[in-house]
Each structure stands twice: as C-alpha cells, then as structure tokens.
mmCIF file of C-alpha atoms in Angstrom:
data_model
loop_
_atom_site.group_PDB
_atom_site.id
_atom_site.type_symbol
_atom_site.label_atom_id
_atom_site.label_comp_id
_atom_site.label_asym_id
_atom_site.label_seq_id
_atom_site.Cartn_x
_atom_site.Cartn_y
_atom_site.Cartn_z
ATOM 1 C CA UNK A 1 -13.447 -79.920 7.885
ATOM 2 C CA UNK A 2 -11.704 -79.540 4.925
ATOM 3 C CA UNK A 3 -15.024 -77.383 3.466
ATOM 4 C CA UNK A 4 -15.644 -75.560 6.051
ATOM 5 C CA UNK A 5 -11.858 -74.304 5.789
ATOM 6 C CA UNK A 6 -12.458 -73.547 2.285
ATOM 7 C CA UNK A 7 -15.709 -71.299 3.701
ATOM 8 C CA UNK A 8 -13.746 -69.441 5.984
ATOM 9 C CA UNK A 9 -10.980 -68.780 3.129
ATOM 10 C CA UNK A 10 -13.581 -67.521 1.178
ATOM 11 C CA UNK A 11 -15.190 -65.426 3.227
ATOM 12 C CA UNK A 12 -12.326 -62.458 4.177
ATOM 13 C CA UNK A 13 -11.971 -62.380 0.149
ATOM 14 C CA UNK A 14 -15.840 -61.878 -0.270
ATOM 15 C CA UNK A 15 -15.244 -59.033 2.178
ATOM 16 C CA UNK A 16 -12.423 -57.578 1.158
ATOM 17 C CA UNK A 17 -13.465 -57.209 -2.333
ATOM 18 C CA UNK A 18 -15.995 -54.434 -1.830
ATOM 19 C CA UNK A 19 -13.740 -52.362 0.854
ATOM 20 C CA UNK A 20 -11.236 -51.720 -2.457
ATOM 21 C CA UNK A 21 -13.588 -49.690 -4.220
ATOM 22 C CA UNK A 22 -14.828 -47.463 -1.378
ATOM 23 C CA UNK A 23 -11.676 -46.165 -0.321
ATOM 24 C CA UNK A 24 -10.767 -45.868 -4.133
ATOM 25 C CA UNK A 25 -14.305 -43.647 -4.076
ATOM 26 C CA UNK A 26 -13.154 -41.696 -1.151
ATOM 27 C CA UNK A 27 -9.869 -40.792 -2.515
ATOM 28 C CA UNK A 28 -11.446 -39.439 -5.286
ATOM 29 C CA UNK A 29 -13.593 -37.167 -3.513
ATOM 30 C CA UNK A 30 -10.725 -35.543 -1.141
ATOM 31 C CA UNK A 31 -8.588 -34.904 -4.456
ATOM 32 C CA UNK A 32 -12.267 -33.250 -6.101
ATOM 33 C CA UNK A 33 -12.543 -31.370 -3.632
ATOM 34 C CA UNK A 34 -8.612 -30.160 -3.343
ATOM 35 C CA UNK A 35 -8.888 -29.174 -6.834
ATOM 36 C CA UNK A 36 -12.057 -27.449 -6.364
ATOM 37 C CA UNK A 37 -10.050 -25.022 -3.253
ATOM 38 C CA UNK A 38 -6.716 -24.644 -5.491
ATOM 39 C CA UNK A 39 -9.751 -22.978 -7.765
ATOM 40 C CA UNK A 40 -11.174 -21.475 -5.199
ATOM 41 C CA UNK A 41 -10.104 -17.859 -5.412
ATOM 42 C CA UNK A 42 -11.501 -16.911 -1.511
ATOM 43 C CA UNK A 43 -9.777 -20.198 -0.324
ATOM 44 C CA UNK A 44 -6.214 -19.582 -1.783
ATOM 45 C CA UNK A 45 -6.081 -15.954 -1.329
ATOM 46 C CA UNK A 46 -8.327 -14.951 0.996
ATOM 47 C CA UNK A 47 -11.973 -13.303 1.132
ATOM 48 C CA UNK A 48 -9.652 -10.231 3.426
ATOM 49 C CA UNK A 49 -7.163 -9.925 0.328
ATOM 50 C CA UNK A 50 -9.790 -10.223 -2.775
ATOM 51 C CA UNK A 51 -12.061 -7.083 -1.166
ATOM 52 C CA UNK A 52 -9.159 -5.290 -0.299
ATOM 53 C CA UNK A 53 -7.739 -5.442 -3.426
ATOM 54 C CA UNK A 54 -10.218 -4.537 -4.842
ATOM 55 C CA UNK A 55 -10.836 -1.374 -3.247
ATOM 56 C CA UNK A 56 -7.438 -0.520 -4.031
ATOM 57 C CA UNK A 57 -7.519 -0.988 -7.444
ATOM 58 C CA UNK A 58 -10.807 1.078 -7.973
ATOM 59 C CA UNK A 59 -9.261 3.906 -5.774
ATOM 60 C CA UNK A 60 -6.436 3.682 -8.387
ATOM 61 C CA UNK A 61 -8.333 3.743 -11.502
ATOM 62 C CA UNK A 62 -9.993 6.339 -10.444
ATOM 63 C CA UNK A 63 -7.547 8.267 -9.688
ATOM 64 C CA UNK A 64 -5.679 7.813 -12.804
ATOM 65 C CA UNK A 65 -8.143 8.636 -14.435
ATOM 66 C CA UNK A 66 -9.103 11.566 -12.950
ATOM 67 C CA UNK A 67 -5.306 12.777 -13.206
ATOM 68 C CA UNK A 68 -5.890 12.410 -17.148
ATOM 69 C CA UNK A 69 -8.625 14.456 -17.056
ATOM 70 C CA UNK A 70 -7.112 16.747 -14.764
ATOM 71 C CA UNK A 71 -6.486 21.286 -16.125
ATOM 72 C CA UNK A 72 -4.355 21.336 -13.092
ATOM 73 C CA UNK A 73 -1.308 18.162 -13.856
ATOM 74 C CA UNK A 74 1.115 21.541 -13.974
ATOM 75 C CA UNK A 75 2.063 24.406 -12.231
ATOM 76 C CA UNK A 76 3.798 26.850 -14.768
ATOM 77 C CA UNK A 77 5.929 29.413 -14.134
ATOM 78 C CA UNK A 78 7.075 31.675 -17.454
ATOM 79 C CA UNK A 79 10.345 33.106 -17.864
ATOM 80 C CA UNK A 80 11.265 35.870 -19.810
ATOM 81 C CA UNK A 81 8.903 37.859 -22.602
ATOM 82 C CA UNK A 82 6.351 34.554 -21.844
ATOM 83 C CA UNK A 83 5.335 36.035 -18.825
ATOM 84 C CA UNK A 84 3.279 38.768 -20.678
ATOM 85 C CA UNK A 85 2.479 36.220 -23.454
ATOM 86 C CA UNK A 86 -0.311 34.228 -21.024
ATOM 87 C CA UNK A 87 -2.017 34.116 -17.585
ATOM 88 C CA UNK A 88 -2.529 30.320 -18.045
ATOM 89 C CA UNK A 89 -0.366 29.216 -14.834
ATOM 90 C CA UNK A 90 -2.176 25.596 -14.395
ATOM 91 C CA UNK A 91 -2.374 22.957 -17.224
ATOM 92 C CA UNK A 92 -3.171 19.557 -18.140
ATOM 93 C CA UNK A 93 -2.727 16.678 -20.496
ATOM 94 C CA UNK A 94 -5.871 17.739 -21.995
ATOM 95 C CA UNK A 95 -6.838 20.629 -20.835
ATOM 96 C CA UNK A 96 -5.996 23.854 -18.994
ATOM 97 C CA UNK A 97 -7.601 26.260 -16.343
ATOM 98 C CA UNK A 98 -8.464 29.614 -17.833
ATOM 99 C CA UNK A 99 -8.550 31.959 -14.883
ATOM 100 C CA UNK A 100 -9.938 34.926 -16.571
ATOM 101 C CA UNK A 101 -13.290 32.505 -16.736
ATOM 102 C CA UNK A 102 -12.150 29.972 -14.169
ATOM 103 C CA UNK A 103 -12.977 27.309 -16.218
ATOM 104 C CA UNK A 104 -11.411 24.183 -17.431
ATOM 105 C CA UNK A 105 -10.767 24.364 -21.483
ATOM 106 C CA UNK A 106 -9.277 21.860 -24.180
ATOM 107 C CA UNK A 107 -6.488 22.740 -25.461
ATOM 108 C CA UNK A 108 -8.098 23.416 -29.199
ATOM 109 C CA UNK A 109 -10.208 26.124 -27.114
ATOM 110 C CA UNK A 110 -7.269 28.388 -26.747
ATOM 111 C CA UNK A 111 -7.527 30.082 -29.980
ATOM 112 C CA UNK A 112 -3.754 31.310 -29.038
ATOM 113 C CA UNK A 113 -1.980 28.712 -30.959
ATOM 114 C CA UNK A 114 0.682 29.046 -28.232
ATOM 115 C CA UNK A 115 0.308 25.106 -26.498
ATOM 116 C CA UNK A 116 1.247 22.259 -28.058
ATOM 117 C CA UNK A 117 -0.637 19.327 -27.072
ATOM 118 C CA UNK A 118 1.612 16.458 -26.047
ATOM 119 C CA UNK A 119 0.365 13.766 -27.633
ATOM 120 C CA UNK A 120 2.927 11.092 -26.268
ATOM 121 C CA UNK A 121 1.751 11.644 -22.498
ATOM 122 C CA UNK A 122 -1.969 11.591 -23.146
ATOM 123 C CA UNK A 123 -1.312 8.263 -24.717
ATOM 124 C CA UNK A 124 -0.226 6.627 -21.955
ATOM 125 C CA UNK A 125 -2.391 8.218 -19.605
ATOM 126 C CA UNK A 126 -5.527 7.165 -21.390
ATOM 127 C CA UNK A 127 -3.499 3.936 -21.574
ATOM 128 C CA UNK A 128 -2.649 3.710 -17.733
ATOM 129 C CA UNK A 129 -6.363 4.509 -17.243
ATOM 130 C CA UNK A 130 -7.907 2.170 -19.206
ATOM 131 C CA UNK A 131 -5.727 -1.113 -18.072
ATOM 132 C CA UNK A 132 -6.154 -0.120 -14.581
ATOM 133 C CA UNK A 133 -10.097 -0.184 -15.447
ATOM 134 C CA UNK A 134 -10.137 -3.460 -17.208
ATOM 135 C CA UNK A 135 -7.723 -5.226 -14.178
ATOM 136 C CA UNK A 136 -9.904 -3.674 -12.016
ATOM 137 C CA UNK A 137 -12.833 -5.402 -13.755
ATOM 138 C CA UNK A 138 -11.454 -8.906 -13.700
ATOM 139 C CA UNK A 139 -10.688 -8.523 -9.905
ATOM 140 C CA UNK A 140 -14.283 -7.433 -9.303
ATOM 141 C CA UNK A 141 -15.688 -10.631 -10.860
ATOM 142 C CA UNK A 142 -13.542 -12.718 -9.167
ATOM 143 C CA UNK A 143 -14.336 -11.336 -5.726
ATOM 144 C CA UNK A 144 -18.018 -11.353 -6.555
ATOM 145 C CA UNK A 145 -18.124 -15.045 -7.306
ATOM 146 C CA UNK A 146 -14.865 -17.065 -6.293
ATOM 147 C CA UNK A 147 -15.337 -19.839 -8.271
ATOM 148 C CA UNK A 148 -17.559 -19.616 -11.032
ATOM 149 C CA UNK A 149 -16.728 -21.157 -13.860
ATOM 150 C CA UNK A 150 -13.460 -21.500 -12.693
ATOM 151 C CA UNK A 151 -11.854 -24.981 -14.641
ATOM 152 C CA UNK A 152 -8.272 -23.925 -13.187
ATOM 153 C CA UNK A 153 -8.329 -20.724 -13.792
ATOM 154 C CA UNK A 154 -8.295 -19.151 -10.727
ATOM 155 C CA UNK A 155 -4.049 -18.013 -11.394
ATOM 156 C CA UNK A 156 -4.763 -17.385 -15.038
ATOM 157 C CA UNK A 157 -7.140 -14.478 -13.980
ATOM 158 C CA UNK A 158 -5.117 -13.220 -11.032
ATOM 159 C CA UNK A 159 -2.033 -13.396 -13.126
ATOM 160 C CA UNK A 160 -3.836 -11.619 -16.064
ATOM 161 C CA UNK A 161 -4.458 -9.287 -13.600
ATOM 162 C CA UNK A 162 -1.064 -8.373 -12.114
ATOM 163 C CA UNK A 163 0.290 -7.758 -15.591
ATOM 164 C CA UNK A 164 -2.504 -5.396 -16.147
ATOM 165 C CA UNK A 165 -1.536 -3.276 -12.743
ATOM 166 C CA UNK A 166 2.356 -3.365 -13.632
ATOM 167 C CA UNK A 167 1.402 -2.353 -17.275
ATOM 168 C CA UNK A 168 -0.573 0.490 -15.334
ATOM 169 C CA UNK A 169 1.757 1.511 -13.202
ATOM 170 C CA UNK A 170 4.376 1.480 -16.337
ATOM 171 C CA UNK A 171 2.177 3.839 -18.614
ATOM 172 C CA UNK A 172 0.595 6.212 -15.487
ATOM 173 C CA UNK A 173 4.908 7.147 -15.068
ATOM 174 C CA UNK A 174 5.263 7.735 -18.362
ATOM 175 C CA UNK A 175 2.740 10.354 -18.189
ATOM 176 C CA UNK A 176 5.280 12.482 -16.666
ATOM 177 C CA UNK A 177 7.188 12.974 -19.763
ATOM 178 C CA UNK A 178 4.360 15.937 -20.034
ATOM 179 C CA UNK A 179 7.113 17.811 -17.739
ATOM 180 C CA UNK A 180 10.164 16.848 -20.166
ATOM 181 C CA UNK A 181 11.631 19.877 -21.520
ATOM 182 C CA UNK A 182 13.240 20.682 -24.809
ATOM 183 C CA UNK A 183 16.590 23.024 -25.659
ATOM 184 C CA UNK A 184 14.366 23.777 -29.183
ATOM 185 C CA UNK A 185 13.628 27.361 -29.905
ATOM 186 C CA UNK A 186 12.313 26.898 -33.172
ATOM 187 C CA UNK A 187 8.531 27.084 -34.343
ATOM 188 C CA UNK A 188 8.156 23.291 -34.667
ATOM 189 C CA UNK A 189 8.853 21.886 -31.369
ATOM 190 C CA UNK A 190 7.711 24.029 -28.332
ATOM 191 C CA UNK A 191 6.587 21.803 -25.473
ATOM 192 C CA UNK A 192 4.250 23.518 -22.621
ATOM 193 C CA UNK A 193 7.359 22.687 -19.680
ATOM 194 C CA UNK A 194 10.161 24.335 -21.734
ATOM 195 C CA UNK A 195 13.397 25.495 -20.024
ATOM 196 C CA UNK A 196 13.227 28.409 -22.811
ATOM 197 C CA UNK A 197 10.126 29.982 -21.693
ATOM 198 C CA UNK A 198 8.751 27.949 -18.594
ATOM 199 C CA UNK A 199 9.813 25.724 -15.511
ATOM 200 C CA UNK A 200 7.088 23.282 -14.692
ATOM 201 C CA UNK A 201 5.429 21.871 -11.034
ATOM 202 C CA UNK A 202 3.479 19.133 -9.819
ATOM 203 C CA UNK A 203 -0.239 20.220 -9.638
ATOM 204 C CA UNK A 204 -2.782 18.526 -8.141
ATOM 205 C CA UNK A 205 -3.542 16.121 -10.752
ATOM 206 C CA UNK A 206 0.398 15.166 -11.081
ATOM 207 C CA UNK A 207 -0.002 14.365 -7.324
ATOM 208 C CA UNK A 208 -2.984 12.142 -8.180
ATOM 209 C CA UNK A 209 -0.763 10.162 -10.796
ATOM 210 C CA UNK A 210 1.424 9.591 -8.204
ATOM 211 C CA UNK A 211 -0.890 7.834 -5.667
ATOM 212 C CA UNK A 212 -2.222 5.957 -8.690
ATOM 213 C CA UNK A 213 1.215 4.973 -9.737
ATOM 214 C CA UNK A 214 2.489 3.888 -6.628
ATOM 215 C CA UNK A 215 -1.238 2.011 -5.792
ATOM 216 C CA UNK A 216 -1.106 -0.026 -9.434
ATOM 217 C CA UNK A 217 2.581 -1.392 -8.403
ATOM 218 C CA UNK A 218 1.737 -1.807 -4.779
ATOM 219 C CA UNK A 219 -1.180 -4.055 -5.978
ATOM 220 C CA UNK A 220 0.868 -5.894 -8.614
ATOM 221 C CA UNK A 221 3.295 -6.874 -5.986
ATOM 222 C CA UNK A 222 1.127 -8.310 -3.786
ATOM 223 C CA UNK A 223 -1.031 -10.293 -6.071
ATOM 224 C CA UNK A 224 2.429 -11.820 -6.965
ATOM 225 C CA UNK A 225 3.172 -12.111 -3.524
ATOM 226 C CA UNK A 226 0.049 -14.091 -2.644
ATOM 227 C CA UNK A 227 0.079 -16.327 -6.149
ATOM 228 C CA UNK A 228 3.734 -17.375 -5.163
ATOM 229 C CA UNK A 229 3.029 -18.374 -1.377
ATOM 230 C CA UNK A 230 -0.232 -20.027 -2.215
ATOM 231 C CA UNK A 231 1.806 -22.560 -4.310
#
C-alpha cells in the first residue's frame, strides 16, 4: 500500500511537469504574434486608410508642385505709369506668361530688367514640393508592403511621415509671401505685387497651393489621429 501511494503521488507530478512548458510556449506565440500586428501597418491603421492616404498625398505633391512651376500663381493689375510699362498680367514664382507669344518664360527671359525674382517664396515652394514628395514616398512603401522589415517601426515611419506633411503644409503657405507688398520706391527693392505700381490676385496656380496646403495638413492630422487611437 504504502508504494503504490507513493506511485500515485508520483504520477500527477510526472504529468504536470510537461503541461508547464507548453502553455509557457503558447504564451509566447500570442505575444509574437501581437507584436508582429502592433508592426503591422494594414492591421493598426487600416488597408482603407494607408491607400487613401496615399492618394491624397500624391494628389498633393503634385499639385504643389505644379503650383511652383506654375506662369499663372498671380493675377496683376498695374497702377499708374506701370500700366504702359508691361502687358505681363499673369506671373509666377518662376516664371511668367508672355501673351504677345503666349508662352510661359523664366524670369531671366524678360530682357526688361523690370521683375525681381523672389527668391524667398521659390524657396519654400521647391521646399513644400520636395517634402511632400519624399512623405509621399515613405507612405507608398509602407502601403506596398505593411510589414517588411518592420522591427517596430511601423510609428517611426508614419510619424516621420506626418512631420514631413505639416513641414509641407508650413513651407507651401509661405509661398504666399510672393503676394507681400513693399512701401519701397527705390531701385533696390521692387517686388512684382507692389502697392506702388501693382495690386496682386490669386491665379490658378495660387489656387493649386491652396488645395495642396490644405491636403498636406488634412493628411498630417489624420495620420496623428490614427497613431494616437491605435495606442
């Protein structure tokens, strides 16, 4: 009696021992795979949200960067003894329409000597552009392959991202200091939208800034939106 107690004492703890490891294996593989979805760009955000995101952001880009590249960003309207000075009406951060050829022209082209090329706004337009184009970029690979390579950095990329877009949407405002004017009459200092001689519009591509502008914060905000509720 006394060994066959000893047997039957035995024999839970023989088959207890291997049960440990197996839910010890198990657990491991739920948290593997919980790791692998908080990585998992299309499982935290949402296959919907990555492609439409990302059709956003290339419909900005490219219209920020066709704004830069735009003859037509203002509508000018001289004043005074300019009126006879020009028939250029429409212009650009880089270029302007020439109607007597109707034909786009860089502002070097003029050969009048009478614009002076804003440097300050085609800086940050090239600048809005080209951040917009590289956020766009990162968003694309993302959405094409979720996960790859991904070793937790699924927010890094998406948050690298968003402060590209706000960036954007920072610099493609700024390009509307191209419609600041100036009190200056003097040689040095004439800007093209210059209460003195002209009053300035929005042409077409200052309307394209816009939608660009209000796309790049739109996006920023809800990429932010999304990172914070998918905590």
């Amino acid at each position: 009696m006394p060994d066959s107690e000893v047997k039957i004492a035995e024999d839970p703890e023989v088959g207890d021992a291997p049960s440990k490891p197996v839910q010890e294996a198990g657990g491991s593989s739920l948290g593997g795979k919980h790791a692998e979805q908080e990585n998992d760009d299309a499982a935290v955000l949402g296959r919907p949200f990555l492609f439409g995101a990302c059709l956003l952001a290339s419909a900005a880009a490219a219209l920020s960067a066709s704004s830069v590249a735009s003859c037509k960003f203002a509508q000018v309207t001289y004043v005074g003894g300019a009126r006879e000075t020009t028939t250029i009406t429409q212009v650009g951060l880089f270029r302007y329409w020439e109607p007597r050829i109707e034909t786009c022209l860089s502002y070097h082209e003029d050969g009048q000597g009478f614009f002076l090329v804003d440097k300050v706004s085609q800086g940050f337009g090239i600048a809005a552009a080209a951040l917009g184009g590289f956020a766009l970029i990162i968003m694309l690979a993302r959405a094409i392959d979720p996960c790859g390579g991904c070793g937790g950095a699924m927010r890094k990329w998406w948050c690298t991202s968003w402060f590209l877009l706000l960036i954007s949407a920072i610099c493609q405002a700024l390009t509307f200091l191209f419609y600041r004017g100036t009190n200056e009459t003097g040689e040095d200092g004439l800007l093209i939208c210059n209460p003195y001689y002209s009053t300035c519009s929005l042409g077409a591509g200052a309307i394209m800034s816009i939608v660009a502008l209000v796309l790049y914060f739109f996006l920023a905000m809800a990429i932010s939106a999304k990172l914070i509720l998918s905590r």
